[in-house]
């Protein structure tokens, strides 16, 4: 008789994760996203939220969502290609295309599925050349394609050019990079990438998940930040971070949009965004157009926080953006540092292997426009105290 099927075998792996400091379950929060949040009756300074501009609670965005529910209902009722494309979805895509300065835009249900859908463009006649530190959604999206694959060392333009030379025009080449890298908070050298792409006749694909709403005029992203309009072929972004809602989009040529409508499986086989989500995203994009002072405040806060940490002697891993990591090292030490910060009233998530290299564990801090200088000073003081307590800094 065969033994009864059981998931007990998973406990061994979970125990190994615990021993390595790599085990954690989601924290359950009470109330809305903001600079201070409550869990288990404790109020904590939040330094791990992607809510860069505080849009999740903006009254204009909430009002748009409520009105959409009243008018259009709680759900769309179908996939986009049947009855799931409502006028609010069409309006959102037209607004996004105008905002990004492209012919067209196509909205997906999440940033992750956006990369899966957009990368379905790649076939056996294509070569995809990807930065080694690109987001997991890019990596997984590439794995689902039949394209030839190559990696270049992080932001290494000599190695990127070598990969392009090795191809020698045999296949259509697509260079893929994050606009802002989510773990180190550094910015892609997009002008150099575009120059190499034009030299070798390659396409450029940029994922602006952490650049949308952060870089460029009114948060238009890395293409706008570097003044490269018309020279980046595919811009991917999220609607869940600075935009404050949920979803993702591809912005580019109209022919690209029409192709993905027919070929991108996440688009074809997922029910479209609820009307409230689409309306909230639309309100947020319109709000971005008049939010430059808020974006300026975000950058002022980020520079203040990063400079204070660097002055104290922390390694911030080359951060250039509101993502400010504090390098710790081994997973267990990183987890302990994050736990001790929690005791001090600061929630800053530890990031460990396999998200980053085994010896590159870090507490990743994310600064928002909603933080005050007093909030950030509070955080620095407690980070320094924990660092001295654990020996990361000499006390």
mmCIF file of C-alpha atoms in Angstrom:
data_model
loop_
_atom_site.group_PDB
_atom_site.id
_atom_site.type_symbol
_atom_site.label_atom_id
_atom_site.label_comp_id
_atom_site.label_asym_id
_atom_site.label_seq_id
_atom_site.Cartn_x
_atom_site.Cartn_y
_atom_site.Cartn_z
ATOM 1 C CA UNK A 1 0.000 0.000 0.000
ATOM 2 C CA UNK A 2 1.367 3.431 -0.949
ATOM 3 C CA UNK A 3 2.054 5.871 1.917
ATOM 4 C CA UNK A 4 -0.451 8.668 2.418
ATOM 5 C CA UNK A 5 0.535 11.907 0.709
ATOM 6 C CA UNK A 6 1.673 14.528 3.220
ATOM 7 C CA UNK A 7 3.315 17.943 3.139
ATOM 8 C CA UNK A 8 5.423 17.068 6.194
ATOM 9 C CA UNK A 9 8.477 16.957 3.936
ATOM 10 C CA UNK A 10 8.284 20.764 3.642
ATOM 11 C CA UNK A 11 9.009 21.243 7.351
ATOM 12 C CA UNK A 12 12.637 20.272 6.870
ATOM 13 C CA UNK A 13 13.203 23.044 4.348
ATOM 14 C CA UNK A 14 11.372 25.569 6.536
ATOM 15 C CA UNK A 15 13.591 24.618 9.473
ATOM 16 C CA UNK A 16 16.685 25.168 7.325
ATOM 17 C CA UNK A 17 15.384 28.599 6.356
ATOM 18 C CA UNK A 18 14.877 29.443 10.034
ATOM 19 C CA UNK A 19 18.421 28.360 10.909
ATOM 20 C CA UNK A 20 19.840 30.604 8.172
ATOM 21 C CA UNK A 21 17.773 33.643 9.169
ATOM 22 C CA UNK A 22 15.804 33.436 5.916
ATOM 23 C CA UNK A 23 12.361 32.527 7.308
ATOM 24 C CA UNK A 24 9.650 35.120 7.795
ATOM 25 C CA UNK A 25 5.892 35.403 7.544
ATOM 26 C CA UNK A 26 3.969 38.519 6.508
ATOM 27 C CA UNK A 27 3.444 41.205 9.132
ATOM 28 C CA UNK A 28 -0.245 42.030 9.545
ATOM 29 C CA UNK A 29 -0.881 45.769 9.731
ATOM 30 C CA UNK A 30 -3.832 47.716 11.104
ATOM 31 C CA UNK A 31 -4.915 50.745 9.110
ATOM 32 C CA UNK A 32 -3.723 52.377 5.909
ATOM 33 C CA UNK A 33 -0.231 52.592 4.466
ATOM 34 C CA UNK A 34 1.697 55.591 5.759
ATOM 35 C CA UNK A 35 4.944 56.746 7.398
ATOM 36 C CA UNK A 36 3.756 55.389 10.747
ATOM 37 C CA UNK A 37 1.774 52.135 10.903
ATOM 38 C CA UNK A 38 0.390 49.877 13.600
ATOM 39 C CA UNK A 39 0.826 46.142 14.136
ATOM 40 C CA UNK A 40 0.014 44.127 17.266
ATOM 41 C CA UNK A 41 -0.922 47.350 19.026
ATOM 42 C CA UNK A 42 2.482 48.942 18.351
ATOM 43 C CA UNK A 43 3.014 52.065 16.279
ATOM 44 C CA UNK A 44 6.131 51.763 14.118
ATOM 45 C CA UNK A 45 8.022 54.060 11.796
ATOM 46 C CA UNK A 46 7.618 52.446 8.383
ATOM 47 C CA UNK A 47 10.775 52.313 6.228
ATOM 48 C CA UNK A 48 9.819 49.471 3.902
ATOM 49 C CA UNK A 49 6.857 50.805 1.936
ATOM 50 C CA UNK A 50 6.914 51.518 -1.809
ATOM 51 C CA UNK A 51 4.289 54.237 -1.272
ATOM 52 C CA UNK A 52 6.840 56.862 -2.356
ATOM 53 C CA UNK A 53 4.472 59.827 -2.667
ATOM 54 C CA UNK A 54 1.825 58.832 -0.128
ATOM 55 C CA UNK A 55 -0.724 58.357 -2.907
ATOM 56 C CA UNK A 56 -2.385 55.290 -1.356
ATOM 57 C CA UNK A 57 -4.406 57.559 0.907
ATOM 58 C CA UNK A 58 -4.756 60.629 -1.304
ATOM 59 C CA UNK A 59 -8.362 61.943 -1.189
ATOM 60 C CA UNK A 60 -8.577 62.488 -4.983
ATOM 61 C CA UNK A 61 -7.560 58.881 -5.641
ATOM 62 C CA UNK A 62 -9.930 57.443 -3.032
ATOM 63 C CA UNK A 63 -12.783 59.539 -4.389
ATOM 64 C CA UNK A 64 -12.175 58.291 -7.930
ATOM 65 C CA UNK A 65 -12.261 54.661 -6.745
ATOM 66 C CA UNK A 66 -15.495 55.137 -4.816
ATOM 67 C CA UNK A 67 -17.224 56.869 -7.723
ATOM 68 C CA UNK A 68 -16.144 54.109 -10.107
ATOM 69 C CA UNK A 69 -17.666 51.431 -7.864
ATOM 70 C CA UNK A 70 -20.950 53.330 -7.715
ATOM 71 C CA UNK A 71 -21.057 53.777 -11.480
ATOM 72 C CA UNK A 72 -19.420 50.601 -12.830
ATOM 73 C CA UNK A 73 -19.575 48.002 -10.055
ATOM 74 C CA UNK A 74 -17.017 46.021 -8.093
ATOM 75 C CA UNK A 75 -15.564 44.038 -11.008
ATOM 76 C CA UNK A 76 -15.270 44.132 -14.776
ATOM 77 C CA UNK A 77 -16.865 40.735 -15.356
ATOM 78 C CA UNK A 78 -14.446 39.363 -17.946
ATOM 79 C CA UNK A 79 -11.058 39.387 -19.609
ATOM 80 C CA UNK A 80 -10.150 42.417 -21.695
ATOM 81 C CA UNK A 81 -10.789 40.723 -25.048
ATOM 82 C CA UNK A 82 -14.404 39.793 -24.253
ATOM 83 C CA UNK A 83 -16.456 42.236 -22.153
ATOM 84 C CA UNK A 84 -13.750 43.309 -19.703
ATOM 85 C CA UNK A 85 -12.551 46.461 -21.466
ATOM 86 C CA UNK A 86 -14.583 49.318 -20.006
ATOM 87 C CA UNK A 87 -14.249 52.936 -21.004
ATOM 88 C CA UNK A 88 -12.219 53.560 -17.835
ATOM 89 C CA UNK A 89 -9.562 51.058 -19.010
ATOM 90 C CA UNK A 90 -9.348 52.706 -22.413
ATOM 91 C CA UNK A 91 -9.100 56.149 -20.823
ATOM 92 C CA UNK A 92 -6.344 55.003 -18.464
ATOM 93 C CA UNK A 93 -4.261 53.608 -21.335
ATOM 94 C CA UNK A 94 -4.619 56.775 -23.392
ATOM 95 C CA UNK A 95 -3.607 58.885 -20.389
ATOM 96 C CA UNK A 96 -0.604 56.651 -19.684
ATOM 97 C CA UNK A 97 0.612 56.847 -23.277
ATOM 98 C CA UNK A 98 0.361 60.635 -23.218
ATOM 99 C CA UNK A 99 2.134 60.785 -19.848
ATOM 100 C CA UNK A 100 4.983 58.555 -21.039
ATOM 101 C CA UNK A 101 5.260 60.256 -24.425
ATOM 102 C CA UNK A 102 4.564 57.100 -26.450
ATOM 103 C CA UNK A 103 2.092 56.117 -29.140
ATOM 104 C CA UNK A 104 0.247 53.643 -26.942
ATOM 105 C CA UNK A 105 0.110 51.868 -23.594
ATOM 106 C CA UNK A 106 -1.348 48.563 -22.428
ATOM 107 C CA UNK A 107 -2.336 47.863 -18.806
ATOM 108 C CA UNK A 108 -1.849 44.541 -16.993
ATOM 109 C CA UNK A 109 -3.007 43.319 -13.591
ATOM 110 C CA UNK A 110 0.402 43.616 -11.891
ATOM 111 C CA UNK A 111 3.963 44.652 -12.581
ATOM 112 C CA UNK A 112 5.043 41.015 -12.485
ATOM 113 C CA UNK A 113 2.530 39.921 -15.126
ATOM 114 C CA UNK A 114 3.427 42.974 -17.203
ATOM 115 C CA UNK A 115 6.953 41.660 -17.699
ATOM 116 C CA UNK A 116 5.653 38.160 -18.387
ATOM 117 C CA UNK A 117 3.277 39.555 -20.993
ATOM 118 C CA UNK A 118 5.649 42.024 -22.630
ATOM 119 C CA UNK A 119 8.490 39.522 -22.882
ATOM 120 C CA UNK A 120 6.249 37.144 -24.817
ATOM 121 C CA UNK A 121 7.327 39.355 -27.709
ATOM 122 C CA UNK A 122 10.593 37.371 -27.774
ATOM 123 C CA UNK A 123 10.957 34.286 -29.933
ATOM 124 C CA UNK A 124 13.585 31.889 -31.306
ATOM 125 C CA UNK A 125 14.933 34.574 -33.657
ATOM 126 C CA UNK A 126 15.722 36.899 -30.746
ATOM 127 C CA UNK A 127 18.578 37.414 -28.312
ATOM 128 C CA UNK A 128 17.797 38.968 -24.927
ATOM 129 C CA UNK A 129 20.697 40.590 -23.047
ATOM 130 C CA UNK A 130 19.829 41.254 -19.412
ATOM 131 C CA UNK A 131 21.554 43.065 -16.542
ATOM 132 C CA UNK A 132 22.474 40.507 -13.894
ATOM 133 C CA UNK A 133 20.594 42.437 -11.185
ATOM 134 C CA UNK A 134 17.318 42.815 -13.042
ATOM 135 C CA UNK A 135 14.098 42.140 -11.133
ATOM 136 C CA UNK A 136 12.814 38.590 -10.648
ATOM 137 C CA UNK A 137 9.807 39.294 -12.868
ATOM 138 C CA UNK A 138 12.173 40.022 -15.763
ATOM 139 C CA UNK A 139 14.187 36.880 -15.063
ATOM 140 C CA UNK A 140 11.067 34.704 -14.903
ATOM 141 C CA UNK A 141 9.593 36.381 -17.968
ATOM 142 C CA UNK A 142 12.741 35.622 -19.968
ATOM 143 C CA UNK A 143 12.689 32.000 -18.819
ATOM 144 C CA UNK A 144 9.230 31.599 -20.351
ATOM 145 C CA UNK A 145 10.479 32.654 -23.786
ATOM 146 C CA UNK A 146 12.354 30.676 -26.444
ATOM 147 C CA UNK A 147 14.847 33.485 -27.028
ATOM 148 C CA UNK A 148 18.589 33.026 -26.735
ATOM 149 C CA UNK A 149 19.789 34.522 -23.453
ATOM 150 C CA UNK A 150 22.867 36.424 -22.338
ATOM 151 C CA UNK A 151 23.745 38.269 -19.132
ATOM 152 C CA UNK A 152 25.995 41.277 -18.626
ATOM 153 C CA UNK A 153 27.571 42.232 -15.303
ATOM 154 C CA UNK A 154 25.679 44.933 -13.461
ATOM 155 C CA UNK A 155 25.892 48.212 -15.410
ATOM 156 C CA UNK A 156 29.043 46.938 -17.192
ATOM 157 C CA UNK A 157 28.894 48.624 -20.593
ATOM 158 C CA UNK A 158 32.060 46.914 -21.863
ATOM 159 C CA UNK A 159 30.498 43.531 -21.227
ATOM 160 C CA UNK A 160 27.211 44.617 -22.776
ATOM 161 C CA UNK A 161 29.032 45.676 -25.934
ATOM 162 C CA UNK A 162 30.865 42.344 -25.987
ATOM 163 C CA UNK A 163 27.516 40.512 -25.889
ATOM 164 C CA UNK A 164 26.269 42.661 -28.776
ATOM 165 C CA UNK A 165 29.451 42.023 -30.791
ATOM 166 C CA UNK A 166 29.168 38.276 -30.178
ATOM 167 C CA UNK A 167 25.678 38.365 -31.648
ATOM 168 C CA UNK A 168 27.025 40.139 -34.759
ATOM 169 C CA UNK A 169 23.532 40.781 -36.099
ATOM 170 C CA UNK A 170 22.599 37.081 -36.147
ATOM 171 C CA UNK A 171 19.464 37.681 -34.125
ATOM 172 C CA UNK A 172 17.289 40.637 -33.122
ATOM 173 C CA UNK A 173 18.839 41.849 -29.885
ATOM 174 C CA UNK A 174 16.855 43.197 -26.928
ATOM 175 C CA UNK A 175 18.739 44.902 -24.089
ATOM 176 C CA UNK A 176 16.756 44.750 -20.843
ATOM 177 C CA UNK A 177 17.442 46.751 -17.713
ATOM 178 C CA UNK A 178 15.713 48.072 -14.636
ATOM 179 C CA UNK A 179 15.546 51.873 -14.602
ATOM 180 C CA UNK A 180 16.165 51.900 -10.841
ATOM 181 C CA UNK A 181 17.480 48.700 -9.276
ATOM 182 C CA UNK A 182 15.268 47.686 -6.394
ATOM 183 C CA UNK A 183 17.884 46.251 -4.036
ATOM 184 C CA UNK A 184 20.754 48.777 -4.316
ATOM 185 C CA UNK A 185 18.746 51.842 -5.287
ATOM 186 C CA UNK A 186 21.106 52.773 -8.121
ATOM 187 C CA UNK A 187 20.117 54.086 -11.550
ATOM 188 C CA UNK A 188 20.793 52.313 -14.851
ATOM 189 C CA UNK A 189 23.267 54.053 -17.228
ATOM 190 C CA UNK A 190 20.495 54.439 -19.774
ATOM 191 C CA UNK A 191 22.237 56.928 -22.116
ATOM 192 C CA UNK A 192 25.164 54.540 -22.585
ATOM 193 C CA UNK A 193 22.804 51.598 -23.077
ATOM 194 C CA UNK A 194 20.847 53.500 -25.732
ATOM 195 C CA UNK A 195 24.046 54.499 -27.549
ATOM 196 C CA UNK A 196 25.197 50.875 -27.710
ATOM 197 C CA UNK A 197 21.752 49.754 -28.827
ATOM 198 C CA UNK A 198 21.761 52.263 -31.669
ATOM 199 C CA UNK A 199 25.305 51.290 -32.645
ATOM 200 C CA UNK A 200 24.347 47.621 -32.969
ATOM 201 C CA UNK A 201 20.712 47.948 -34.048
ATOM 202 C CA UNK A 202 19.267 46.572 -30.804
ATOM 203 C CA UNK A 203 16.002 47.262 -28.988
ATOM 204 C CA UNK A 204 15.983 48.839 -25.494
ATOM 205 C CA UNK A 205 13.535 47.603 -22.830
ATOM 206 C CA UNK A 206 13.414 49.478 -19.495
ATOM 207 C CA UNK A 207 11.487 48.422 -16.393
ATOM 208 C CA UNK A 208 10.680 51.597 -14.465
ATOM 209 C CA UNK A 209 8.894 49.986 -11.513
ATOM 210 C CA UNK A 210 10.918 52.040 -9.018
ATOM 211 C CA UNK A 211 11.431 55.001 -11.365
ATOM 212 C CA UNK A 212 7.781 55.699 -12.230
ATOM 213 C CA UNK A 213 6.655 58.624 -10.110
ATOM 214 C CA UNK A 214 10.226 59.099 -8.854
ATOM 215 C CA UNK A 215 12.549 59.968 -11.767
ATOM 216 C CA UNK A 216 11.917 62.469 -14.550
ATOM 217 C CA UNK A 217 9.634 65.471 -14.791
ATOM 218 C CA UNK A 218 6.506 64.775 -12.740
ATOM 219 C CA UNK A 219 7.730 61.215 -12.285
ATOM 220 C CA UNK A 220 7.643 60.253 -15.967
ATOM 221 C CA UNK A 221 10.501 57.795 -15.448
ATOM 222 C CA UNK A 222 14.079 57.138 -16.464
ATOM 223 C CA UNK A 223 13.551 57.794 -20.180
ATOM 224 C CA UNK A 224 12.394 61.329 -19.353
ATOM 225 C CA UNK A 225 15.061 61.710 -16.657
ATOM 226 C CA UNK A 226 17.789 61.267 -19.285
ATOM 227 C CA UNK A 227 15.938 62.986 -22.136
ATOM 228 C CA UNK A 228 15.760 59.843 -24.265
ATOM 229 C CA UNK A 229 12.227 60.067 -25.627
ATOM 230 C CA UNK A 230 11.880 58.229 -28.911
ATOM 231 C CA UNK A 231 15.056 56.201 -28.292
ATOM 232 C CA UNK A 232 13.716 53.638 -25.774
ATOM 233 C CA UNK A 233 11.514 51.083 -27.508
ATOM 234 C CA UNK A 234 9.682 49.532 -24.557
ATOM 235 C CA UNK A 235 8.932 51.189 -21.225
ATOM 236 C CA UNK A 236 7.443 49.004 -18.523
ATOM 237 C CA UNK A 237 6.106 50.429 -15.275
ATOM 238 C CA UNK A 238 4.079 49.597 -12.222
ATOM 239 C CA UNK A 239 0.921 51.212 -10.901
ATOM 240 C CA UNK A 240 1.509 49.929 -7.372
ATOM 241 C CA UNK A 241 4.479 51.875 -6.017
ATOM 242 C CA UNK A 242 4.598 55.657 -6.439
ATOM 243 C CA UNK A 243 1.259 55.521 -8.281
ATOM 244 C CA UNK A 244 -0.177 54.009 -5.113
ATOM 245 C CA UNK A 245 -2.675 51.463 -6.466
ATOM 246 C CA UNK A 246 -1.946 48.172 -8.287
ATOM 247 C CA UNK A 247 -1.204 47.014 -11.826
ATOM 248 C CA UNK A 248 1.416 47.510 -14.509
ATOM 249 C CA UNK A 249 1.744 48.839 -18.032
ATOM 250 C CA UNK A 250 3.754 48.632 -21.229
ATOM 251 C CA UNK A 251 4.287 51.907 -23.111
ATOM 252 C CA UNK A 252 5.632 52.009 -26.652
ATOM 253 C CA UNK A 253 4.613 51.776 -30.291
ATOM 254 C CA UNK A 254 0.975 51.183 -31.237
ATOM 255 C CA UNK A 255 1.961 48.071 -33.206
ATOM 256 C CA UNK A 256 3.538 46.658 -30.043
ATOM 257 C CA UNK A 257 0.298 47.193 -28.117
ATOM 258 C CA UNK A 258 -1.794 45.508 -30.821
ATOM 259 C CA UNK A 259 0.610 42.562 -30.943
ATOM 260 C CA UNK A 260 0.545 42.057 -27.151
ATOM 261 C CA UNK A 261 -3.258 42.197 -27.107
ATOM 262 C CA UNK A 262 -3.177 39.084 -29.301
ATOM 263 C CA UNK A 263 -0.151 37.304 -27.805
ATOM 264 C CA UNK A 264 0.414 38.248 -24.142
ATOM 265 C CA UNK A 265 -1.111 35.431 -22.100
ATOM 266 C CA UNK A 266 -1.452 37.372 -18.797
ATOM 267 C CA UNK A 267 -3.511 39.925 -20.730
ATOM 268 C CA UNK A 268 -5.544 37.314 -22.603
ATOM 269 C CA UNK A 269 -6.359 35.039 -19.686
ATOM 270 C CA UNK A 270 -6.815 37.339 -16.680
ATOM 271 C CA UNK A 271 -9.894 39.324 -15.760
ATOM 272 C CA UNK A 272 -9.230 43.019 -16.178
ATOM 273 C CA UNK A 273 -8.687 45.491 -13.356
ATOM 274 C CA UNK A 274 -11.791 46.293 -11.297
ATOM 275 C CA UNK A 275 -13.224 49.692 -12.267
ATOM 276 C CA UNK A 276 -12.209 51.169 -8.908
ATOM 277 C CA UNK A 277 -8.572 50.185 -9.511
ATOM 278 C CA UNK A 278 -8.491 51.584 -13.046
ATOM 279 C CA UNK A 279 -10.159 54.821 -11.917
ATOM 280 C CA UNK A 280 -7.759 55.204 -8.993
ATOM 281 C CA UNK A 281 -4.768 54.662 -11.317
ATOM 282 C CA UNK A 282 -6.134 57.248 -13.748
ATOM 283 C CA UNK A 283 -6.592 59.770 -10.933
ATOM 284 C CA UNK A 284 -3.043 59.091 -9.733
ATOM 285 C CA UNK A 285 -1.502 59.643 -13.178
ATOM 286 C CA UNK A 286 -3.381 62.940 -13.454
ATOM 287 C CA UNK A 287 -2.243 63.864 -9.966
ATOM 288 C CA UNK A 288 1.400 63.194 -10.913
ATOM 289 C CA UNK A 289 1.196 65.924 -13.527
ATOM 290 C CA UNK A 290 0.857 68.516 -10.751
ATOM 291 C CA UNK A 291 2.945 66.814 -8.055
ATOM 292 C CA UNK A 292 6.480 67.990 -8.821
ATOM 293 C CA UNK A 293 6.767 69.711 -5.398
ATOM 294 C CA UNK A 294 5.917 66.386 -3.758
ATOM 295 C CA UNK A 295 8.537 64.570 -5.848
ATOM 296 C CA UNK A 296 11.079 67.258 -4.920
ATOM 297 C CA UNK A 297 10.279 66.627 -1.263
ATOM 298 C CA UNK A 298 10.786 62.891 -1.785
ATOM 299 C CA UNK A 299 14.279 63.520 -3.155
ATOM 300 C CA UNK A 300 15.119 66.004 -0.411
ATOM 301 C CA UNK A 301 14.129 63.418 2.198
ATOM 302 C CA UNK A 302 16.076 60.673 0.441
ATOM 303 C CA UNK A 303 19.240 62.750 0.181
ATOM 304 C CA UNK A 304 18.968 63.844 3.814
ATOM 305 C CA UNK A 305 18.539 60.270 5.067
ATOM 306 C CA UNK A 306 21.269 58.760 2.858
ATOM 307 C CA UNK A 307 23.765 61.476 3.766
ATOM 308 C CA UNK A 308 23.120 61.049 7.481
ATOM 309 C CA UNK A 309 23.714 57.294 7.233
ATOM 310 C CA UNK A 310 26.893 57.736 5.205
ATOM 311 C CA UNK A 311 28.198 60.289 7.708
ATOM 312 C CA UNK A 312 27.709 57.683 10.439
ATOM 313 C CA UNK A 313 29.824 55.210 8.446
ATOM 314 C CA UNK A 314 27.202 52.915 6.879
ATOM 315 C CA UNK A 315 27.689 51.287 3.482
ATOM 316 C CA UNK A 316 24.638 52.273 1.407
ATOM 317 C CA UNK A 317 25.669 50.205 -1.629
ATOM 318 C CA UNK A 318 25.873 53.067 -4.117
ATOM 319 C CA UNK A 319 22.272 54.174 -3.594
ATOM 320 C CA UNK A 320 21.209 57.154 -5.717
ATOM 321 C CA UNK A 321 17.461 57.120 -5.038
ATOM 322 C CA UNK A 322 14.916 56.879 -2.188
ATOM 323 C CA UNK A 323 15.880 53.181 -1.893
ATOM 324 C CA UNK A 324 18.674 53.272 0.694
ATOM 325 C CA UNK A 325 20.100 49.884 1.717
ATOM 326 C CA UNK A 326 22.314 49.356 4.747
ATOM 327 C CA UNK A 327 24.676 46.480 3.997
ATOM 328 C CA UNK A 328 24.950 43.985 6.864
ATOM 329 C CA UNK A 329 26.318 40.719 5.415
ATOM 330 C CA UNK A 330 25.194 37.218 6.353
ATOM 331 C CA UNK A 331 21.464 36.380 6.402
ATOM 332 C CA UNK A 332 21.346 35.624 10.138
ATOM 333 C CA UNK A 333 23.059 38.914 11.033
ATOM 334 C CA UNK A 334 20.731 40.795 8.700
ATOM 335 C CA UNK A 335 17.648 39.209 10.237
ATOM 336 C CA UNK A 336 18.915 40.030 13.735
ATOM 337 C CA UNK A 337 19.579 43.656 12.791
ATOM 338 C CA UNK A 338 16.058 44.019 11.396
ATOM 339 C CA UNK A 339 14.571 42.377 14.515
ATOM 340 C CA UNK A 340 16.443 44.732 16.845
ATOM 341 C CA UNK A 341 15.323 47.742 14.816
ATOM 342 C CA UNK A 342 11.761 46.543 15.283
ATOM 343 C CA UNK A 343 12.312 46.570 19.046
ATOM 344 C CA UNK A 344 13.442 50.187 18.669
ATOM 345 C CA UNK A 345 10.238 51.136 16.832
ATOM 346 C CA UNK A 346 11.523 51.083 13.234
ATOM 347 C CA UNK A 347 10.222 48.649 10.637
ATOM 348 C CA UNK A 348 12.918 48.110 7.992
ATOM 349 C CA UNK A 349 12.802 44.769 6.247
ATOM 350 C CA UNK A 350 15.906 42.617 6.013
ATOM 351 C CA UNK A 351 16.664 41.395 2.473
ATOM 352 C CA UNK A 352 18.708 38.197 2.226
ATOM 353 C CA UNK A 353 19.636 35.377 -0.146
ATOM 354 C CA UNK A 354 18.296 34.390 -2.675
ATOM 355 C CA UNK A 355 16.993 37.920 -3.328
ATOM 356 C CA UNK A 356 20.569 39.194 -2.954
ATOM 357 C CA UNK A 357 23.948 37.426 -2.776
ATOM 358 C CA UNK A 358 24.579 35.363 0.363
ATOM 359 C CA UNK A 359 27.104 37.870 1.741
ATOM 360 C CA UNK A 360 25.159 40.959 0.652
ATOM 361 C CA UNK A 361 22.266 40.881 3.122
ATOM 362 C CA UNK A 362 20.937 44.322 3.824
ATOM 363 C CA UNK A 363 18.250 46.234 5.645
ATOM 364 C CA UNK A 364 16.554 48.025 2.771
ATOM 365 C CA UNK A 365 15.150 51.393 3.790
ATOM 366 C CA UNK A 366 12.717 53.244 1.526
ATOM 367 C CA UNK A 367 12.159 56.933 2.129
ATOM 368 C CA UNK A 368 8.876 58.587 1.127
ATOM 369 C CA UNK A 369 7.606 62.110 0.666
ATOM 370 C CA UNK A 370 5.281 61.534 3.625
ATOM 371 C CA UNK A 371 8.195 61.220 6.072
ATOM 372 C CA UNK A 372 9.263 64.272 8.015
ATOM 373 C CA UNK A 373 12.856 65.154 8.840
ATOM 374 C CA UNK A 374 12.026 64.303 12.473
ATOM 375 C CA UNK A 375 10.873 60.840 11.356
ATOM 376 C CA UNK A 376 14.112 60.269 9.469
ATOM 377 C CA UNK A 377 16.265 61.569 12.325
ATOM 378 C CA UNK A 378 14.421 59.189 14.671
ATOM 379 C CA UNK A 379 15.240 56.353 12.267
ATOM 380 C CA UNK A 380 18.930 57.231 11.916
ATOM 381 C CA UNK A 381 19.388 57.501 15.681
ATOM 382 C CA UNK A 382 17.914 54.026 16.214
ATOM 383 C CA UNK A 383 19.808 52.487 13.312
ATOM 384 C CA UNK A 384 23.048 53.814 14.793
ATOM 385 C CA UNK A 385 22.127 52.448 18.229
ATOM 386 C CA UNK A 386 21.460 48.958 16.835
ATOM 387 C CA UNK A 387 24.610 49.068 14.701
ATOM 388 C CA UNK A 388 26.736 49.798 17.768
ATOM 389 C CA UNK A 389 24.925 47.132 19.760
ATOM 390 C CA UNK A 390 25.623 44.493 17.088
ATOM 391 C CA UNK A 391 29.156 45.599 16.269
ATOM 392 C CA UNK A 392 28.386 46.828 12.752
ATOM 393 C CA UNK A 393 29.648 50.230 13.931
ATOM 394 C CA UNK A 394 32.174 50.747 16.679
ATOM 395 C CA UNK A 395 30.585 52.302 19.735
#
